[in-house]
Coordinates of C-alpha atoms in Angstrom, one line a residue:
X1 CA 22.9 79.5 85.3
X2 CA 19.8 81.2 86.9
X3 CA 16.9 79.0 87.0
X4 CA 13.3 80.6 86.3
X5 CA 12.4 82.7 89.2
X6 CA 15.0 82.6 91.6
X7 CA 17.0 85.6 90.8
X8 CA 14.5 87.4 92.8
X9 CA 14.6 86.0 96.1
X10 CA 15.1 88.5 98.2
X11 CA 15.3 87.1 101.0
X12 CA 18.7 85.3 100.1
X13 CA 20.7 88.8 99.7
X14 CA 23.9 90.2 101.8
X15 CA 23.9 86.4 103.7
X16 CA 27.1 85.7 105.7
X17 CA 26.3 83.0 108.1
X18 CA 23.7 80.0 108.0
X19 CA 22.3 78.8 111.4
X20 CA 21.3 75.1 110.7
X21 CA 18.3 72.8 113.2
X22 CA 19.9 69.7 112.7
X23 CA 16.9 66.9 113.5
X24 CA 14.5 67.6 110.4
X25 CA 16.3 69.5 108.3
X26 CA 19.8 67.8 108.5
X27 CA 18.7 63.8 109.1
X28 CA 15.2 62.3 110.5
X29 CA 16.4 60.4 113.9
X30 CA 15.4 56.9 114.8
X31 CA 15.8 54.1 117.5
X32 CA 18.3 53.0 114.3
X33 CA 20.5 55.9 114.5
X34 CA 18.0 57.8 111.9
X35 CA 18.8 58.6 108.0
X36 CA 20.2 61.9 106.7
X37 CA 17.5 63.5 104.4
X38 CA 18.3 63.5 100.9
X39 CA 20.9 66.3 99.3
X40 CA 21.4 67.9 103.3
X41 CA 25.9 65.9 103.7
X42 CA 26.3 67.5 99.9
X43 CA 24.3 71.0 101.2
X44 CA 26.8 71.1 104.2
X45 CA 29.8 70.5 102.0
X46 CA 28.6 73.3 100.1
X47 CA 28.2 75.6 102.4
X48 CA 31.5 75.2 103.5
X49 CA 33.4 75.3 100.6
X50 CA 31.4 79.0 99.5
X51 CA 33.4 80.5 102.2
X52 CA 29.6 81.3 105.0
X53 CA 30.0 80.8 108.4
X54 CA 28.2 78.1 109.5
X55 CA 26.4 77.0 113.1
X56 CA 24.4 73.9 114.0
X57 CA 21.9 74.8 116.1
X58 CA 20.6 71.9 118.0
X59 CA 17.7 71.4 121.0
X60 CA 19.2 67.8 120.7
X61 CA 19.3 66.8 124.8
X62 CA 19.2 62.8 124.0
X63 CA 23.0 62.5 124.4
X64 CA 26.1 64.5 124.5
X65 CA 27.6 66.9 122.0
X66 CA 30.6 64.3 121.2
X67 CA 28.1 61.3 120.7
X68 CA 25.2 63.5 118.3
X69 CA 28.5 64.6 116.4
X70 CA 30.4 61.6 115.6
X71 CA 26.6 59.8 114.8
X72 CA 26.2 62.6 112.5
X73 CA 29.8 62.4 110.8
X74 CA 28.8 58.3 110.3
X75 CA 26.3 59.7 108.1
X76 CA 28.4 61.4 106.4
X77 CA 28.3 65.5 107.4
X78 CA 31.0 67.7 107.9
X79 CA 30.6 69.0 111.3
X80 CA 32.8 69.0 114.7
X81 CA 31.5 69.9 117.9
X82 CA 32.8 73.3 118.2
X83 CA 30.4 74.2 115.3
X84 CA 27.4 73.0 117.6
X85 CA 25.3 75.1 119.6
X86 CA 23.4 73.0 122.0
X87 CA 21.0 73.7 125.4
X88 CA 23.0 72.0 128.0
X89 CA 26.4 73.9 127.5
X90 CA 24.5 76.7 127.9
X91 CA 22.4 75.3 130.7
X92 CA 26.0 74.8 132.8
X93 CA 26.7 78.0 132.3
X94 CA 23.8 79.5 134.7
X95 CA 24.2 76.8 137.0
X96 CA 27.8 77.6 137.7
X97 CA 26.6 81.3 137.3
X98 CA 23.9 80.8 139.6
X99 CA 25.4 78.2 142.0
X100 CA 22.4 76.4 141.2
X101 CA 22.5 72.6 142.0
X102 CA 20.4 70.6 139.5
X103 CA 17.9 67.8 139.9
X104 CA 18.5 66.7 136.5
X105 CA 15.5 64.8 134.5
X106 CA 17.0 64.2 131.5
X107 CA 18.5 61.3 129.0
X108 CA 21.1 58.7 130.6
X109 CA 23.3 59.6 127.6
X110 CA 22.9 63.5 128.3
X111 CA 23.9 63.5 132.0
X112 CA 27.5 63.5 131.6
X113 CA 27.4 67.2 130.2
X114 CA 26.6 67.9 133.8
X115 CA 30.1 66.2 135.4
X116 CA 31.4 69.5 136.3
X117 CA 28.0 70.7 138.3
X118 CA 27.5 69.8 142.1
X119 CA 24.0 68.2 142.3
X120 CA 23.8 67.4 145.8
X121 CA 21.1 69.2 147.6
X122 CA 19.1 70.6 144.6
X123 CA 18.0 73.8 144.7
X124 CA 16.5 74.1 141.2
X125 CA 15.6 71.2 138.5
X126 CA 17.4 70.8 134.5
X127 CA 14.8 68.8 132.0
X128 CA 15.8 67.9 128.6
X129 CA 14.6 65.3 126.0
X130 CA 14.6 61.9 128.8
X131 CA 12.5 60.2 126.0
X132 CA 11.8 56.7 128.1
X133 CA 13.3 58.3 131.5
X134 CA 9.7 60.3 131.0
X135 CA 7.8 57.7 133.4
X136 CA 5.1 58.9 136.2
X137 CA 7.7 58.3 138.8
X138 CA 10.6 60.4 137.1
X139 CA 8.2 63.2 136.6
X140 CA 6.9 63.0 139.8
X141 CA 10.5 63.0 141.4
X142 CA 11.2 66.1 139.8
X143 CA 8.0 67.6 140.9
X144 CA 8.8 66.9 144.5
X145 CA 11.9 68.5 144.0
X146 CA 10.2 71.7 142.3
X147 CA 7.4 72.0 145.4
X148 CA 9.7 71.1 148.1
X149 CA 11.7 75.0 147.2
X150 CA 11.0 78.1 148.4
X151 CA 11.5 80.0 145.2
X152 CA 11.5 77.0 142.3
X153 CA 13.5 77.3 139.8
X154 CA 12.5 75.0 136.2
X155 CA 15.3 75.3 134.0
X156 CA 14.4 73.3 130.7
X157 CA 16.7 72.5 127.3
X158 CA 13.8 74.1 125.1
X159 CA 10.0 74.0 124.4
X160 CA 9.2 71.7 121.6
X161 CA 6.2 69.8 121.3
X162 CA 7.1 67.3 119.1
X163 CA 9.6 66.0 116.5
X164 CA 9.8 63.3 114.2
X165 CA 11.8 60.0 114.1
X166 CA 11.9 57.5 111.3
X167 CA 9.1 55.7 112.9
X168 CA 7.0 59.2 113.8
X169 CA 6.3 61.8 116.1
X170 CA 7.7 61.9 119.1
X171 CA 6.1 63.8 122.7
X172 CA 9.4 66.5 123.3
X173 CA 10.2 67.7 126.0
X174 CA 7.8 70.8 125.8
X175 CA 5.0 68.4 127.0
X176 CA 6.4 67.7 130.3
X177 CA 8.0 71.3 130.9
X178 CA 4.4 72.3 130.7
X179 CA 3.5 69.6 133.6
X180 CA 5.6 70.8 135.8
X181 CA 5.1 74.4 135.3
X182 CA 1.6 73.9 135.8
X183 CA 1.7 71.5 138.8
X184 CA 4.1 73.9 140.9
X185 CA 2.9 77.0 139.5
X186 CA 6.2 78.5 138.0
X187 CA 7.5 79.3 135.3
X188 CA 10.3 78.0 133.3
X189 CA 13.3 79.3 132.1
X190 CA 14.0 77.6 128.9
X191 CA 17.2 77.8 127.5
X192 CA 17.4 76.0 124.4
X193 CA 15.3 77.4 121.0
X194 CA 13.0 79.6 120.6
X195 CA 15.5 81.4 123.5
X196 CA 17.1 84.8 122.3
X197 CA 20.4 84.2 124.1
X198 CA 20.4 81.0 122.6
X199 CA 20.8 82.4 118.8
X200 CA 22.3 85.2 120.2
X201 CA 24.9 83.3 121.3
X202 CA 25.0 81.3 118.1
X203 CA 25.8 84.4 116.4
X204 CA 28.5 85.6 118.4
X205 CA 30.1 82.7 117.9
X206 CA 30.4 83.0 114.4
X207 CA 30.9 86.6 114.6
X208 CA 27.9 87.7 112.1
X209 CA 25.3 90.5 112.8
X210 CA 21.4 88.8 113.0
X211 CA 20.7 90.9 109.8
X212 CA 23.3 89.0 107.8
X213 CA 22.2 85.7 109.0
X214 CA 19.6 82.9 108.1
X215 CA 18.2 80.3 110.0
X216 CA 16.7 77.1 108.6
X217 CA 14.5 75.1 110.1
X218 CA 11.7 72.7 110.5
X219 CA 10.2 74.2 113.4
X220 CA 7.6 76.8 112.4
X221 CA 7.9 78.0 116.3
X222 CA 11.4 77.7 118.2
X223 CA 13.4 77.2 114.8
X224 CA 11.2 80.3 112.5
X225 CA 9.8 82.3 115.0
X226 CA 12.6 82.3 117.3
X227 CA 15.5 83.6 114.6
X228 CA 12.9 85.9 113.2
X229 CA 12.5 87.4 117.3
X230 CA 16.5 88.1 116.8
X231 CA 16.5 89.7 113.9
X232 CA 17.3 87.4 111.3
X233 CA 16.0 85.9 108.4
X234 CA 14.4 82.3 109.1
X235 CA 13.3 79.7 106.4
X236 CA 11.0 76.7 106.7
X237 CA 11.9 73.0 105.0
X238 CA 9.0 71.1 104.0
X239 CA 11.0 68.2 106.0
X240 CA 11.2 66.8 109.2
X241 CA 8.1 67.4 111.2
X242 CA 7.0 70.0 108.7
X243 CA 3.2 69.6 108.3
X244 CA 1.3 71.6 105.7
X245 CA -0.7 73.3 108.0
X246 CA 2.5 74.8 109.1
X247 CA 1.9 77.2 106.3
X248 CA -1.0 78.6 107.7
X249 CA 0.5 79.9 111.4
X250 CA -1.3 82.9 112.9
X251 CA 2.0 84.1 114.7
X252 CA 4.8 82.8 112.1
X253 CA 5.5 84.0 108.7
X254 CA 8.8 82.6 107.4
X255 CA 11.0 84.7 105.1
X256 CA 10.7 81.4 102.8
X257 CA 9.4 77.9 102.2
X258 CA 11.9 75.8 100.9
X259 CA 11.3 72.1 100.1
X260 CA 14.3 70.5 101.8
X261 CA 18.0 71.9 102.8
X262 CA 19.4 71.4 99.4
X263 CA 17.2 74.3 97.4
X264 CA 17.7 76.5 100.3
X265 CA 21.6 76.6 100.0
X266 CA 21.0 76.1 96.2
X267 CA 19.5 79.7 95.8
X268 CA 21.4 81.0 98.5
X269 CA 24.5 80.4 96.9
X270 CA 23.5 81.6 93.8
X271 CA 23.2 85.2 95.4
X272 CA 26.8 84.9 96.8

């Protein structure tokens, strides 16, 4: 049955692939592992028994793909790594393109996605999410590194500002990419969201044309803004680091507000 209202959202027409954010949409993270938010392991079923392709689009740089995945099947979601679409694959891939050898300031658990790159030497520097690794002396390291080059190269694993965990807002990794661009006067090369290859490649993996796609998100910036940039259709959750003022962005308009995953796939599926 319709309910009141819904039959005429628009925006939820001619859909053939879902790109998901995974922190604040799918769970809230925590020192303790974090929780999954309410109706998003039953959402994820659901969307993969209607038959839409389906990515995970992650800026998650606090550990490996293997280790996020199997924390996130503990909680209960159907999702394997090859469904993931996350910064430092991607980040390998220019390396190796490039022959770029990274100073990496990024999380202990992250660095191993870097075992194939040679890092002696570097000629350029990789941050991601180092949450704690984010002392003055770390930072400063990298800087060094940056200032020392003739042409420095600042690769980092997105932009965010901030993002929640169950026990608040978190600095990201944003904060710190900023330092450094300022300090050495360059300019970063962010490969992570709000990226286009980063969706674009998100996309071609599932095969699906940006105009039959939707991305859902809690980010009214890299997650919204970004997908929107691409082509696609972008919602907003009112959960994660969602804030109400969020509603009010000069740039960002979302196709939709949505209050959590659940009613997004809800009326989504209804259209199918």
């Amino acid at each position: 049955a319709r309910r009141g209202g819904w039959e005429m959202a628009a925006w939820a027409r001619a859909v053939r692939g879902l790109l998901l954010d995974v922190s604040g949409v799918l769970y809230d993270s925590g020192g303790d592992g974090g929780v999954p938010i309410a109706g998003s392991v039953e959402a994820v079923r659901r969307i993969k028994a209607s038959g839409l392709k389906l990515r995970f689009c992650t800026n998650e740089t606090q550990a490996t793909r293997e280790k996020f995945v199997k924390k996130l099947q503990g909680m209960g979601f159907d999702i394997s790594v090859a469904e993931v679409t996350a910064p430092a694959p991607a980040a390998c891939r220019i390396l190796k393109e490039r022959s770029l050898r990274p100073h990496l300031l990024v999380h202990n658990d992250l660095v191993p996605e870097f075992d194939e790159i040679d890092k002696a030497k570097p000629n350029c520097v990789v941050i991601g999410d180092a949450a704690e690794n984010f002392t003055y002396a770390n930072l400063n390291e990298a800087f060094r590194v940056l200032i020392g080059l003739e042409k420095p190269v600042l690769i980092s694993l997105g932009r965010g500002r901030y993002y929640k965990e169950t026990d608040g807002l978190k600095l990201d990794v944003g904060a710190y990419m900023k330092a450094l661009e300022y300090a050495c006067d360059v300019q970063a090369e962010v490969v992570g969201k709000p990226a286009k290859m980063f969706f674009e490649s998100a996309l071609a993996e599932m095969g699906v044309p940006p105009e039959q796609a939707i991305m859902i998100g809690d980010d009214i910036v890299n997650d919204v803004g970004g997908a929107q940039q691409c082509g696609m259709r972008a919602l907003q959750v009112r959960t994660g680091k969602y804030r109400p003022c969020d509603e009010n962005h000069p740039q960002v308009k979302p196709d939709a507000y949505v209050n959590n995953l659940a009613e997004a796939v809800d009326i989504i599926l209804q259209q199918l």
